[in-house]
Amino acid sequence: MCMLTLIIRAILVYLIVLIVFRLMGKRQLGQMQPFELVLTLIIADLATIPMAESSVPILHGLVPLLTLVTVHFFLALATRSSNFLNKVISGKPVIVVNPKGIDYQAIKNLNISVDDLFEAIRGCGFFSLDEVQYAIVETNGTVNVLPKKDSSPVTVGDLKETMPQENLKLEKLKEIDETTIPITLVAEGKINKNNLKLSKLNESKLQKIIKNAGGKHVKDVLILTIDGNGKIYYQQKKGTFKTWEIDYSKEIV
């Protein structure tokens, strides 16, 4: 009877934990934010208590587990609703390699070594820093690389003949050169004011860009990015993406 009880308790706890992880989403372990990884470790520990100890009421293990899941739900909701909370809880992406080379202060603040950085860059398929324009450590700890133009994989678009076009020089946009990575101006209906300032655009010009794309309100925008060439990537929460280029000589105030 005692063995049967343990089997039933183990199956019940397993099913509940399975449901909990389904509710948390489908992120892989390496894609979890810090608070999600902490929750995962605690859940694993809590689940073993009612599963192995028949003397412990099963609710004594399940109640804390379900409480933490509820806390996680509201915490995830808060981080999606507030850029400030998202930065405090999850941190923010950090550029560790730029056109000038490795940002030593950045990797020092992240507590990673140059060897760790090289290993991550090699994992992205690049074996020399000469090939890397930018490398970014994301909030979940993964590293993404933007290669230099001559180190990028050849695409179908590279093989097509194109008409010569004037190469727009963004002289007024000193912080962002024409090979830079896109920066996010709006994400999930919220303006990133730091990036907006970096792009030398103001909210009035941003509203104009959204209006030209067929949108009405910032809150309806899923994502809006801009790169150093003035290329816009725009998508509403309900709709497909659009891309086009703006003339900074007209858009910058």
PDB file of N, CA and C in Angstrom, residues 3 9 12-13 18 67 92 97 108 123-124 129 137 151 169 176 179 205 207:
ATOM      1  N   MET A   3       3.903   1.491  -1.163  1.00  0.00           N
ATOM      2  CA  MET A   3       4.544   1.601  -2.472  1.00  0.00           C
ATOM      3  C   MET A   3       3.578   2.177  -3.505  1.00  0.00           C
ATOM      4  N   ARG A   9       1.579   9.310  -5.960  1.00  0.00           N
ATOM      5  CA  ARG A   9       2.063  10.664  -5.656  1.00  0.00           C
ATOM      6  C   ARG A   9       3.085  11.115  -6.703  1.00  0.00           C
ATOM      7  N   LEU A  12       1.246  11.989  -9.922  1.00  0.00           N
ATOM      8  CA  LEU A  12       0.489  13.230  -9.745  1.00  0.00           C
ATOM      9  C   LEU A  12       1.410  14.450  -9.786  1.00  0.00           C
ATOM     10  N   VAL A  13       2.517  14.380  -9.059  1.00  0.00           N
ATOM     11  CA  VAL A  13       3.474  15.498  -9.041  1.00  0.00           C
ATOM     12  C   VAL A  13       4.077  15.705 -10.428  1.00  0.00           C
ATOM     13  N   LEU A  18       4.652  18.994 -15.163  1.00  0.00           N
ATOM     14  CA  LEU A  18       4.581  19.046 -16.621  1.00  0.00           C
ATOM     15  C   LEU A  18       3.660  20.176 -17.076  1.00  0.00           C
ATOM     16  N   THR A  67       2.298  28.475  -5.914  1.00  0.00           N
ATOM     17  CA  THR A  67       2.494  29.871  -5.516  1.00  0.00           C
ATOM     18  C   THR A  67       3.598  30.516  -6.342  1.00  0.00           C
ATOM     19  N   LYS A  92      19.957  43.858 -19.593  1.00  0.00           N
ATOM     20  CA  LYS A  92      19.821  44.335 -20.964  1.00  0.00           C
ATOM     21  C   LYS A  92      20.978  43.805 -21.804  1.00  0.00           C
ATOM     22  N   VAL A  97      31.736  43.419 -28.431  1.00  0.00           N
ATOM     23  CA  VAL A  97      32.677  43.663 -29.530  1.00  0.00           C
ATOM     24  C   VAL A  97      32.067  44.704 -30.441  1.00  0.00           C
ATOM     25  N   LYS A 108      34.229  42.855 -18.497  1.00  0.00           N
ATOM     26  CA  LYS A 108      34.572  42.862 -17.076  1.00  0.00           C
ATOM     27  C   LYS A 108      33.316  42.978 -16.229  1.00  0.00           C
ATOM     28  N   GLY A 123      31.416  29.627 -31.519  1.00  0.00           N
ATOM     29  CA  GLY A 123      30.154  28.901 -31.577  1.00  0.00           C
ATOM     30  C   GLY A 123      29.186  29.489 -32.587  1.00  0.00           C
ATOM     31  N   CYS A 124      29.379  30.753 -32.926  1.00  0.00           N
ATOM     32  CA  CYS A 124      28.545  31.418 -33.943  1.00  0.00           C
ATOM     33  C   CYS A 124      29.107  31.236 -35.351  1.00  0.00           C
ATOM     34  N   LEU A 129      38.375  37.749 -34.807  1.00  0.00           N
ATOM     35  CA  LEU A 129      37.686  39.002 -34.503  1.00  0.00           C
ATOM     36  C   LEU A 129      37.646  39.930 -35.703  1.00  0.00           C
ATOM     37  N   VAL A 137      26.065  40.191 -26.041  1.00  0.00           N
ATOM     38  CA  VAL A 137      25.634  39.217 -25.037  1.00  0.00           C
ATOM     39  C   VAL A 137      24.190  39.546 -24.680  1.00  0.00           C
ATOM     40  N   SER A 151      32.671  39.341 -44.574  1.00  0.00           N
ATOM     41  CA  SER A 151      32.688  38.036 -43.903  1.00  0.00           C
ATOM     42  C   SER A 151      31.308  37.411 -43.819  1.00  0.00           C
ATOM     43  N   LYS A 169      25.172  58.959 -46.621  1.00  0.00           N
ATOM     44  CA  LYS A 169      26.054  59.153 -45.480  1.00  0.00           C
ATOM     45  C   LYS A 169      25.296  59.866 -44.384  1.00  0.00           C
ATOM     46  N   ILE A 176      25.726  56.351 -34.857  1.00  0.00           N
ATOM     47  CA  ILE A 176      25.404  55.128 -35.580  1.00  0.00           C
ATOM     48  C   ILE A 176      25.994  55.223 -36.982  1.00  0.00           C
ATOM     49  N   THR A 179      27.091  50.779 -41.031  1.00  0.00           N
ATOM     50  CA  THR A 179      27.193  49.328 -40.924  1.00  0.00           C
ATOM     51  C   THR A 179      26.671  48.832 -39.584  1.00  0.00           C
ATOM     52  N   LYS A 205       8.590  62.883 -34.924  1.00  0.00           N
ATOM     53  CA  LYS A 205       9.058  62.217 -36.138  1.00  0.00           C
ATOM     54  C   LYS A 205       8.729  60.723 -36.112  1.00  0.00           C
ATOM     55  N   GLN A 207       6.107  59.391 -34.670  1.00  0.00           N
ATOM     56  CA  GLN A 207       4.679  59.295 -35.009  1.00  0.00           C
ATOM     57  C   GLN A 207       4.475  59.426 -36.518  1.00  0.00           C
TER      58      GLN A 207
END
